[in-house]
Coordinates of C-alpha atoms in Angstrom, one line a residue:
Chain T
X1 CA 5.0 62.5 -66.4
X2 CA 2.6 59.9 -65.8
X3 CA 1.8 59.5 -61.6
X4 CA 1.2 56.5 -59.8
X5 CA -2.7 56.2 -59.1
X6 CA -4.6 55.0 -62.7
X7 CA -6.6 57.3 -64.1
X8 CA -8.5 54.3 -66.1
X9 CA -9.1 50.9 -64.7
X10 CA -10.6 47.7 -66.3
X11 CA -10.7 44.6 -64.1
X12 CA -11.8 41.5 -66.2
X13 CA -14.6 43.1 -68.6
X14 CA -16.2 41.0 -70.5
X15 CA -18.5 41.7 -73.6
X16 CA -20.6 39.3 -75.9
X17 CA -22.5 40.6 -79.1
X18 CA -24.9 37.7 -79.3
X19 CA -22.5 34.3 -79.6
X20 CA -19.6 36.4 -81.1
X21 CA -17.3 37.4 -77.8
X22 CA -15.6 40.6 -78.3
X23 CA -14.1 40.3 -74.8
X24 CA -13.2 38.2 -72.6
X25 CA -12.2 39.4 -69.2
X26 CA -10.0 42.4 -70.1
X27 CA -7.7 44.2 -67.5
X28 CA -6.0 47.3 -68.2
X29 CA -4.5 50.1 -66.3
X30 CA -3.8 53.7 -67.6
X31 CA -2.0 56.3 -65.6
X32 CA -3.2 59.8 -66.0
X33 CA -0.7 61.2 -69.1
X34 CA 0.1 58.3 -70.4
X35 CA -0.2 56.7 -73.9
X36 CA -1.9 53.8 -74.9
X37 CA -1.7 52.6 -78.8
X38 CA -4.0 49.7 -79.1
X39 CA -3.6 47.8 -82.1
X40 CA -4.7 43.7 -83.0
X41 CA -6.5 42.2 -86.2
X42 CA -9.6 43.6 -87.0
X43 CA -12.5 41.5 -85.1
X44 CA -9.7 41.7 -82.0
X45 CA -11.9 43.9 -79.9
X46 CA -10.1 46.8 -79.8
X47 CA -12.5 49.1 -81.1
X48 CA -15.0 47.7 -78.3
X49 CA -12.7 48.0 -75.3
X50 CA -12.5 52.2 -76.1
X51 CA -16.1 52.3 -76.5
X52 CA -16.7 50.4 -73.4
X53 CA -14.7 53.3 -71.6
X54 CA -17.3 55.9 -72.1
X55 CA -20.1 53.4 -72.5
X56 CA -21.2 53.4 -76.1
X57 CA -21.4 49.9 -75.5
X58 CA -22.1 48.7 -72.0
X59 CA -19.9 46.0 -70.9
X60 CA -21.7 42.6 -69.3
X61 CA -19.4 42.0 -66.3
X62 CA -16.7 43.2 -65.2
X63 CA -15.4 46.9 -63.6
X64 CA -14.5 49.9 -65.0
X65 CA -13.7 52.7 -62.8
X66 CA -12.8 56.2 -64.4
X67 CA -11.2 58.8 -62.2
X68 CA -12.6 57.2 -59.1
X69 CA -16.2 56.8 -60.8
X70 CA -17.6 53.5 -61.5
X71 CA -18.6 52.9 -64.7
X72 CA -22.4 51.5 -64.8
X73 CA -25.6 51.8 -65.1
X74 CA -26.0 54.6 -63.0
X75 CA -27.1 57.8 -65.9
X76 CA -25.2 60.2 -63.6
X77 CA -21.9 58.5 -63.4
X78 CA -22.1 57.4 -67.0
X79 CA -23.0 61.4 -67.6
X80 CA -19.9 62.7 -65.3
X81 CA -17.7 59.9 -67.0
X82 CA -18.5 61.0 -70.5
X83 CA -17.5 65.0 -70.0
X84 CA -14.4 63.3 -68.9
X85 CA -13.8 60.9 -71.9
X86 CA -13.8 62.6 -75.4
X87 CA -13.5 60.2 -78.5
X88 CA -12.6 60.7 -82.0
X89 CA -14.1 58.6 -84.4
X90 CA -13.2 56.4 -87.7
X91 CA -15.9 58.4 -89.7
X92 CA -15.6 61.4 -88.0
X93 CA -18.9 61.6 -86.6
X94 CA -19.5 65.7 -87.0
X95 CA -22.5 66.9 -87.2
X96 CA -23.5 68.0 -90.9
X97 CA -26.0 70.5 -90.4
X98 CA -24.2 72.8 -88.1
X99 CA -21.3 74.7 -89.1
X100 CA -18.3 74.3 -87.2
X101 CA -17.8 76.4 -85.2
X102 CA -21.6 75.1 -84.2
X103 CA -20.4 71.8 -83.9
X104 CA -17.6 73.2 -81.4
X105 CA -20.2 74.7 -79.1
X106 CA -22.9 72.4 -79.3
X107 CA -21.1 70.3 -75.9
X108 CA -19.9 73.3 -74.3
X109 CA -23.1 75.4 -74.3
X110 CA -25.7 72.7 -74.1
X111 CA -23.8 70.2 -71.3
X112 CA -21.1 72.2 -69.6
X113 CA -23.2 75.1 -69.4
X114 CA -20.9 77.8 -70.7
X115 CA -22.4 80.8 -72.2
X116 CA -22.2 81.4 -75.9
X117 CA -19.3 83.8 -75.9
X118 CA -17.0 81.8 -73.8
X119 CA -17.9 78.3 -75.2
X120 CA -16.9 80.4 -78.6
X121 CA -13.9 81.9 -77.8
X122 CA -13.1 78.2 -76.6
X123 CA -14.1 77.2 -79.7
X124 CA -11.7 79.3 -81.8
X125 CA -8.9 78.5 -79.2
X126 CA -9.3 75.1 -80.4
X127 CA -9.7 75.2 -83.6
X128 CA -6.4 77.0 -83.4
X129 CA -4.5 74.7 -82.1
X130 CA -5.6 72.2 -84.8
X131 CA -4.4 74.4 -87.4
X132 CA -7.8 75.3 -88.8
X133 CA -9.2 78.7 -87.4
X134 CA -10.3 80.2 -90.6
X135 CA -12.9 77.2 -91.3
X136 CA -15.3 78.3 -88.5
X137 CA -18.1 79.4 -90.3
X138 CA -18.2 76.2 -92.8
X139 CA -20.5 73.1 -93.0
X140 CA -18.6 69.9 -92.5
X141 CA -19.1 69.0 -95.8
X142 CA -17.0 71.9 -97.8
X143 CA -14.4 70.4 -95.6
X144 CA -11.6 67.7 -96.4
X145 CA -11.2 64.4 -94.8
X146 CA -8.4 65.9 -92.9
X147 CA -9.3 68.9 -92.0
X148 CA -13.5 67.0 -90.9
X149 CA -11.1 65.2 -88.8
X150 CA -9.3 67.8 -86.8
X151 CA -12.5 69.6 -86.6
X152 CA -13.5 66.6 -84.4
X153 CA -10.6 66.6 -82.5
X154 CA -11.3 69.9 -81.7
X155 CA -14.8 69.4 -80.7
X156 CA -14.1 66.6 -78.0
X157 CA -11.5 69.2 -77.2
X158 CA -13.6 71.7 -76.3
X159 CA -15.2 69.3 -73.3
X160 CA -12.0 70.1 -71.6
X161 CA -11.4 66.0 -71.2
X162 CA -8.9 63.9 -69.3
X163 CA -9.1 61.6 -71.2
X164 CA -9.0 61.5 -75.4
X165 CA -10.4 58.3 -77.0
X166 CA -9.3 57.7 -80.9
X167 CA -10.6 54.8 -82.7
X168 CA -8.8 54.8 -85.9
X169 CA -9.0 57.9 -86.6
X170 CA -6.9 57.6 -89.7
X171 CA -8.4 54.7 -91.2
X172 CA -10.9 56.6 -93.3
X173 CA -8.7 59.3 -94.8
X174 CA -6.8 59.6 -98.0
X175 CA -3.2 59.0 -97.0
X176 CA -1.9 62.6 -98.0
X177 CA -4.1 63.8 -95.2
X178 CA -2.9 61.6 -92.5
X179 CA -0.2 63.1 -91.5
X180 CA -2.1 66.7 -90.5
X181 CA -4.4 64.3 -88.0
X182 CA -1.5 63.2 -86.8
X183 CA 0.8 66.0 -86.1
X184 CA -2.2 67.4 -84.1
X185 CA -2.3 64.0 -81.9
X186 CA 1.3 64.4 -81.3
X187 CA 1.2 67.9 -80.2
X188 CA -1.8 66.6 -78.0
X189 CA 0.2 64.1 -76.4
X190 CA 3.0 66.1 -75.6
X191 CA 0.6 68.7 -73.5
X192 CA 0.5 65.3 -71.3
X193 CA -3.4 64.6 -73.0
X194 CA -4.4 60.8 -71.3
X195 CA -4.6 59.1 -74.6
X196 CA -6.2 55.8 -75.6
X197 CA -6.0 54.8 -79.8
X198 CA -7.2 52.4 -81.8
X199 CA -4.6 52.7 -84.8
X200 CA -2.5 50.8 -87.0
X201 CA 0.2 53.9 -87.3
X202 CA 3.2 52.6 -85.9
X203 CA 5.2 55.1 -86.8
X204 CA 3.2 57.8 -84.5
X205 CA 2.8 54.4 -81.7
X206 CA 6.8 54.7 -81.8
X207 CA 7.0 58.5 -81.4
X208 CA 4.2 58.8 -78.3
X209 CA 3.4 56.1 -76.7
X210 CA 4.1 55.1 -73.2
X211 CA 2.4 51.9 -74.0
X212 CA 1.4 49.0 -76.9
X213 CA -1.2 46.5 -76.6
X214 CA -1.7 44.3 -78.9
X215 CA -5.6 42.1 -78.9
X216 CA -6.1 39.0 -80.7
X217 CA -10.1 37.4 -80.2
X218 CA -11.1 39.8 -77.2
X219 CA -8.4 39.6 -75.5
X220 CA -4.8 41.5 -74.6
X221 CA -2.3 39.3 -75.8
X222 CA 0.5 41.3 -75.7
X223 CA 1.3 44.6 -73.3
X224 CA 4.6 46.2 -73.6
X225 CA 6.7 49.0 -73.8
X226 CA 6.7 50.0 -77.4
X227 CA 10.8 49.3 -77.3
X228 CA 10.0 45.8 -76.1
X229 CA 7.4 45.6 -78.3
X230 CA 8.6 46.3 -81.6
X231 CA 12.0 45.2 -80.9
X232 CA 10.9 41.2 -79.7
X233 CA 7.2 40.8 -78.8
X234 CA 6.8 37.7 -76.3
X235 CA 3.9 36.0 -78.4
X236 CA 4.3 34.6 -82.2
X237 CA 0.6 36.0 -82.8
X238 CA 2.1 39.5 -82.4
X239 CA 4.9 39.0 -84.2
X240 CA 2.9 38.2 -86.8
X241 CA 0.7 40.9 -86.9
X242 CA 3.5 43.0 -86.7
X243 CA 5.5 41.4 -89.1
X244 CA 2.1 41.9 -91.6
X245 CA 2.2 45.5 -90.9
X246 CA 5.5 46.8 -90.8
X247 CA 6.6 44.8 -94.3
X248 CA 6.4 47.5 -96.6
Chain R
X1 CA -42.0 79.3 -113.8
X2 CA -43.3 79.4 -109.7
X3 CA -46.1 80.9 -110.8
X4 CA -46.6 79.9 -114.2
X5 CA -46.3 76.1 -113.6
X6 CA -49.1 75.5 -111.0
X7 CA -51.3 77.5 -113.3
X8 CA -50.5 75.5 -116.1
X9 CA -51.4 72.2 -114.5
X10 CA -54.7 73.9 -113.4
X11 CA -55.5 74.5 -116.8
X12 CA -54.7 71.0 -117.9
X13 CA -57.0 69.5 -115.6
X14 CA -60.1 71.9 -116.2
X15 CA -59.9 70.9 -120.2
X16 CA -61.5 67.9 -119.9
X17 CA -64.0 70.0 -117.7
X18 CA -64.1 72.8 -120.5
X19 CA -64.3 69.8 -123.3
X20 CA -67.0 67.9 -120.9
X21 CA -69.0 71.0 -121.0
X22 CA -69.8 70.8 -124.6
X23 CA -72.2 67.9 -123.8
X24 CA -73.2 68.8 -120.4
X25 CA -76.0 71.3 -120.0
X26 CA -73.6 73.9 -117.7
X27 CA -75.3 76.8 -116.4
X28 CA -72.3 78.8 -114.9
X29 CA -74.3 81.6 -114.1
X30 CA -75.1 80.2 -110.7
X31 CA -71.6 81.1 -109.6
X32 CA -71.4 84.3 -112.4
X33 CA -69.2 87.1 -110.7
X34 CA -71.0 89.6 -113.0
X35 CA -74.4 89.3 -111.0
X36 CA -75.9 89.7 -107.9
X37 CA -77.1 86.6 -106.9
X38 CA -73.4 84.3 -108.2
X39 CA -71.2 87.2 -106.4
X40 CA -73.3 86.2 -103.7
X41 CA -72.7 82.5 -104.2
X42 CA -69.4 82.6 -104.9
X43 CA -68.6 84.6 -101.5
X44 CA -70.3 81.5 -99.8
X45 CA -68.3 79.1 -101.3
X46 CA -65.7 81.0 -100.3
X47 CA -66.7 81.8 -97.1
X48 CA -65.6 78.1 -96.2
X49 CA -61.9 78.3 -96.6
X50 CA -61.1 79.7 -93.2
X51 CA -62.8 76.8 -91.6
X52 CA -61.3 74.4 -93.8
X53 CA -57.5 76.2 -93.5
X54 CA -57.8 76.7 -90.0
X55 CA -58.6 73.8 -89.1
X56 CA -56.3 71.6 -90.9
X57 CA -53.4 73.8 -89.9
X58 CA -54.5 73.2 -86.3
X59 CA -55.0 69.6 -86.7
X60 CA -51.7 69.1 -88.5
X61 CA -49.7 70.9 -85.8
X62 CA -51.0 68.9 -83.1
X63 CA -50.4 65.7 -85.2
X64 CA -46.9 66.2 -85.6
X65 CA -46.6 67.2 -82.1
X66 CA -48.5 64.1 -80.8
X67 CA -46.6 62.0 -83.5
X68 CA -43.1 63.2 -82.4
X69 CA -44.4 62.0 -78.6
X70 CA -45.7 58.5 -80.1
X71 CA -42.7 57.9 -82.5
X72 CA -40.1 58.4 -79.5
X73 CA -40.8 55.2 -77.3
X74 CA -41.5 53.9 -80.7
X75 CA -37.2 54.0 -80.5
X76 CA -37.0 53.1 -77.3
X77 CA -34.8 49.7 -76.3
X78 CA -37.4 48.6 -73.9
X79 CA -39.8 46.7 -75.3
X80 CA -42.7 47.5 -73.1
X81 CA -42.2 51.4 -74.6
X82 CA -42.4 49.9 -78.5
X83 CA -45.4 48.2 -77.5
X84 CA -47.0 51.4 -76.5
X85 CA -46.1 53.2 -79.9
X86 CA -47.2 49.9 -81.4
X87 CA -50.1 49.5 -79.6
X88 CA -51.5 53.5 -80.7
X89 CA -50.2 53.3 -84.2
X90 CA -52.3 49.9 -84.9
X91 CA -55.7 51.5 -83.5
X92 CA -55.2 54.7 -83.9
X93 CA -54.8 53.9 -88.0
X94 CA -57.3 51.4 -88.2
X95 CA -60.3 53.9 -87.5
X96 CA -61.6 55.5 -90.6
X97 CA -61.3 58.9 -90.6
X98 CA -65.1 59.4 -91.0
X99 CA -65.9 57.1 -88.1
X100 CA -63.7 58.9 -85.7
X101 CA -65.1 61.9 -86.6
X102 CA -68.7 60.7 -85.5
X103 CA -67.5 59.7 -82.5
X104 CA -65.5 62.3 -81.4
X105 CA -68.3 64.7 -81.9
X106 CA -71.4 62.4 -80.7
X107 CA -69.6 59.7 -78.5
X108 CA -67.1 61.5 -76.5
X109 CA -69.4 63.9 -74.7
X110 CA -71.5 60.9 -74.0
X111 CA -67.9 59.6 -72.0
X112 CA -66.3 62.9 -70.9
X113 CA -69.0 65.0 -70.1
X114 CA -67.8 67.5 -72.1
X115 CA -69.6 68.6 -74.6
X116 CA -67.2 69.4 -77.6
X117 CA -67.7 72.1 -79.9
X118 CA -67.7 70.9 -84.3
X119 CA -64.7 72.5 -85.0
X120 CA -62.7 71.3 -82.2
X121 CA -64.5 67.7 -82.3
X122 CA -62.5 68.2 -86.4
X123 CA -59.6 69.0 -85.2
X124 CA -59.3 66.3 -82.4
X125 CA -60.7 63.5 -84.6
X126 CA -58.1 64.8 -87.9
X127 CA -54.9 64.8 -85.4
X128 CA -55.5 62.0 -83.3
X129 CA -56.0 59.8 -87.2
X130 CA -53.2 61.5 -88.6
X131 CA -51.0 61.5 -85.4
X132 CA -50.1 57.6 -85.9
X133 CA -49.0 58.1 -89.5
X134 CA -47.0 61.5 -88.0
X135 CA -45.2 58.5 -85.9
X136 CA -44.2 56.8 -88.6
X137 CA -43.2 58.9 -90.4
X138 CA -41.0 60.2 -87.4
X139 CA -39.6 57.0 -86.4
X140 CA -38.6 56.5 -90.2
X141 CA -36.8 59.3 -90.8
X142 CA -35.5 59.4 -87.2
X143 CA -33.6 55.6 -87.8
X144 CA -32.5 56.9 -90.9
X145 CA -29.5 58.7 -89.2
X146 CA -26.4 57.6 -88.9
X147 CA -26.0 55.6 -84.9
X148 CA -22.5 57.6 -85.4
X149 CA -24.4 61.2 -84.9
X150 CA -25.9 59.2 -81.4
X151 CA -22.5 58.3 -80.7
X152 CA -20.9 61.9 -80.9
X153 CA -23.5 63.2 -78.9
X154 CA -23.4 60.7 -76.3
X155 CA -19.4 61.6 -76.4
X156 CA -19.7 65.2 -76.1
X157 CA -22.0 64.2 -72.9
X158 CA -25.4 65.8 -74.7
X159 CA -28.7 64.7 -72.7
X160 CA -31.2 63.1 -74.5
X161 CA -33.2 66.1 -74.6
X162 CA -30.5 67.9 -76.0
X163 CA -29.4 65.4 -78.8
X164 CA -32.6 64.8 -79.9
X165 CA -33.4 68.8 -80.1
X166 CA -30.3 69.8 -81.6
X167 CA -28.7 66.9 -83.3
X168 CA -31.2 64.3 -84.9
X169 CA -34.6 66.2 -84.6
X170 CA -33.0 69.0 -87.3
X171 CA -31.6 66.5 -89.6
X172 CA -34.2 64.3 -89.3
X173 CA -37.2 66.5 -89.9
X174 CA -35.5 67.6 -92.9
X175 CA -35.6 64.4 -94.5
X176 CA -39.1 63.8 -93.8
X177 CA -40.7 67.3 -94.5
X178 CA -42.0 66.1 -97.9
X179 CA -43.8 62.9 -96.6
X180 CA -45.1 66.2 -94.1
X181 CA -46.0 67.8 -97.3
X182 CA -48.0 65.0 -98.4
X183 CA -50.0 64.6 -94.9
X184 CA -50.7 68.5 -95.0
X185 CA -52.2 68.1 -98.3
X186 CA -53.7 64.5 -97.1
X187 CA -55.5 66.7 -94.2
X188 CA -56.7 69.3 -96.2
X189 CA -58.7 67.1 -98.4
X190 CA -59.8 64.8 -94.9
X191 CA -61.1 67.8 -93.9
X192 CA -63.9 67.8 -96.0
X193 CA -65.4 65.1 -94.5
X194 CA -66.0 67.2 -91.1
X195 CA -69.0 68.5 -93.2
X196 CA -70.5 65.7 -92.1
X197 CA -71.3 67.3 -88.4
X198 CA -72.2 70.4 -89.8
X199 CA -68.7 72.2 -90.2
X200 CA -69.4 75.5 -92.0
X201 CA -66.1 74.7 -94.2
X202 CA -65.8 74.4 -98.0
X203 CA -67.5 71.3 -98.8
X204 CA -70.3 71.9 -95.9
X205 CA -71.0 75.6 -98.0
X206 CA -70.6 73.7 -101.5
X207 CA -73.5 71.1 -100.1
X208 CA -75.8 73.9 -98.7
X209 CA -75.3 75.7 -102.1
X210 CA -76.3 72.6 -104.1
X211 CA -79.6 72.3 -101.8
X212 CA -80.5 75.6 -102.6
X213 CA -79.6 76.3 -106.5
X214 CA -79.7 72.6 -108.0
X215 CA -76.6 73.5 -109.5
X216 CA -74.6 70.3 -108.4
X217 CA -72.0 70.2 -111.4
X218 CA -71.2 74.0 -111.5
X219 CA -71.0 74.0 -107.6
X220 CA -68.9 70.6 -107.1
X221 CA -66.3 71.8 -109.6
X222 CA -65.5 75.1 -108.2
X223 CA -65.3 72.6 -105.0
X224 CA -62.5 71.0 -106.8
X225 CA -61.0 74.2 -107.9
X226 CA -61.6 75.5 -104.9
X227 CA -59.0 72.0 -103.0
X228 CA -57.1 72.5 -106.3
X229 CA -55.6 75.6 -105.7
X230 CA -55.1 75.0 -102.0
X231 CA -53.2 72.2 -102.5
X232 CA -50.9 73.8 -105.4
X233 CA -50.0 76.3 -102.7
X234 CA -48.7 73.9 -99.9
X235 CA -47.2 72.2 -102.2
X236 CA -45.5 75.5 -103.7
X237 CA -44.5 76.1 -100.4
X238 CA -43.1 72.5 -98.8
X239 CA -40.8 73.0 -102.1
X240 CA -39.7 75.9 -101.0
X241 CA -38.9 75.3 -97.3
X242 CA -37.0 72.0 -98.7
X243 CA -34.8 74.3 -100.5
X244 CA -34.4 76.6 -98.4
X245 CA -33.1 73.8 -96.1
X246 CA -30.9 72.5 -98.5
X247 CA -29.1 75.8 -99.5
X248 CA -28.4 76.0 -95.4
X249 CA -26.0 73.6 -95.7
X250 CA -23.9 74.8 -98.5

């Protein structure tokens, strides 16, 4: 599935939040369709390396070039990257005073210019596929950790993206809801979604993806196939980690 | 109870009025509905509200406006776009409401040319006072949201137009509507001092009244009655819109 030419490409990025470096010259290709589970110690700079791929934070040096777009300050390339890039996030992120099916069509109407009735039936579409349809018409809040979640999958969904971000997206919920955020990630990776996340899952890592990284103080310490990887990472730091996570 | 409540607090603060008036020497009948002459006085004490409402209403609407404008470089990362909020708020709120009043009326037609009618010389002096504490306010309840409801904007590629219209403006105003409430009724009591330049409003009639019928107590405290009652109402109704806005998100 995935092709040859990289969809995503970080060459050395580097990123400081005062003293504290949260990377330090980071290099990373992803093929269009493929996988990426990033996973590392919190502090490792994981989290910041996603958001640096649709610019919530900007990185200081460095390149990153999306789909043939150079990430920078540029407004329009950041603009063209971002309908590109969706991202699901730890807390969800939805907004609470719209309903959701409002939440759905906020992008689509207002930045990809869809009229109402298409960016709805979009919408619905969406919220289909996450399992969810009959919640349109409620506020975020009346909805479970779970189900807020998929809702927010189905949102950056509706951008029509080539890419799908995730940072954590499991972290926050109660552990009998995990496993309905996950099925839908699955499903998502198997229509050949690009896919970059931020989890600590391994047993979804195992089942999709193409590719594990593993960060430790800003920087990629370990990048393997996830057979290699769980079966005899190169560095002890890894095997550490992994051997922290995967005890019980 | 809505209308029983605000009626009940007007009649606890005209006892010690009522109680007052066993010592006072109250002659009521200047203001007596029953005759001539207080029908007649009472319509021009009256006669002021328009002038008072209309103004503040005005004043307020461009003070939110012009606040929402100053409290958004107020947010800005650049700092030469803080210091301008910074730079408005600090001057803007250290003129007295009074003085800014006398100079908008007698000063800035001097400077402009233009000569500037009392009412509108009100309303400009009330919005551009209350304007800097409108940016405050703004920028207060703006910061309070959540940087995650930037961040899904920005990821659903929303302009900043766009995200602030539809995403923080809405849940932002609704946690500052009753510090909006408070400059309303703030603004509806400034307005009295517009009188000052001859405003035909309440307190400008009230005055004129008290020249004419020596009546000064009787006269002042329908004057209070007069802001009283006013002021119970906006209340009465920021209450209302507040839960109104609640109930939309159940």
């Amino acid at each position: 599935m995935p092709t040859a030419s990289p969809l995503i490409k970080l060459d050395a990025v580097s990123k400081h939040f005062g003293e504290f470096q949260a990377l330090k010259q980071v290099s990373l290709e992803v093929k269009r369709g493929e996988k990426v589970v990033i996973c590392g110690p919190s502090g490792s700079g994981k989290s910041t390396l996603i958001r640096c791929v649709n610019r919530l934070e900007a990185h200081e040096s460095g390149t990153i070039v999306i789909d043939g777009i150079k990430l920078d300050e540029n407004p329009q390339n950041m603009r063209k990257i971002r309908s590109k890039v969706g991202m699901v996030f730890q807390q969800f992120n939805l907004f609470p005073h719209l309903t959701v099916l409002e939440n759905l069509m906020l992008g689509p109407v207002r930045a990809r210019k869809l009229s109402a009735d298409k960016a709805r039936e979009t919408a619905l579409t969406y919220l289909g596929r996450v399992r969810i349809p009959e919640q349109a018409d409620k506020y975020p809040r009346q909805l479970s950790g779970g189900q807020q979640q998929r809702v927010a999958i189905a949102r950056s969904l509706c951008m029509e993206p080539e890419i799908l971000l995730f940072d954590e997206p499991t972290s926050a919920l109660d552990p009998e809801m995990i496993n309905e955020v996950l099925d839908v990630m699955v499903e998502l990776a198997d229509s050949g979604m690009t896919m970059i996340c931020v989890t600590h899952e391994m047993g979804f890592a195992k089942k999709v993806a193409d590719k594990m990284i593993f960060m430790d103080h800003g920087e990629i310490v370990e990048e393997a196939t996830p057979k290699k990887f769980f079966a005899a990472p190169e560095s002890q730091r890894c095997q550490d980690f992994l051997e922290k996570i995967l005890q019980h | 109870m809505l209308v029983t409540r605000p009626l009940n607090k007007i009649l606890v603060l005209l006892l010690p009025l009522l109680l007052s008036g066993c010592a006072a020497d109250w002659g009521w009948y200047v203001v007596n509905p029953t005759t001539k002459t207080g029908m007649t006085n009472l319509r021009f004490l009256l006669s002021g509200l328009y002038y008072t409402v209309s103004l503040s209403l005005i004043a307020i609407l461009i003070s939110v406006f012009v606040g929402l404008l100053v409290a958004l470089p107020g947010l800005s990362q650049k700092p030469y776009l803080r210091r301008i909020n910074r730079v408005y708020v600090e001057l803007v709120r250290a003129i007295p409401i009074l003085v800014l009043i006398l100079w908008v009326y007698y000063g800035l037609p001097q400077v402009t040319g233009l000569s500037i009618g009392v009412f509108w010389a009100g309303v400009i002096a009330l919005a551009l006072s209350d304007s800097a504490f409108q940016a405050e306010i703004f920028r207060a309840g703006i910061q309070s949201i959540d940087k995650g409801q930037y961040e899904a904007s920005h990821s659903i590629s929303l302009s900043y137009t766009d995200m602030m219209r539809f995403v923080i403006l809405p849940q932002a105003i609704k946690r500052i509507l009753p510090a909006l409430g408070n400059q309303l009724v703030y603004m509806l009591k400034m307005s009295s001092l517009v009188s000052v330049i001859g405003m035909q409003e309440l307190t400008r009639k009230a005055n004129e009244l008290v020249v004419s019928e020596y009546r000064p107590l009787e006269i002042y405290t329908i004057l209070v009655l007069e802001y009283l009652v006013l002021i119970l109402i906006v209340s009465a109704g920021v209450r209302w819109l507040e839960r109104r806005m609640k109930t939309d998100e159940r």
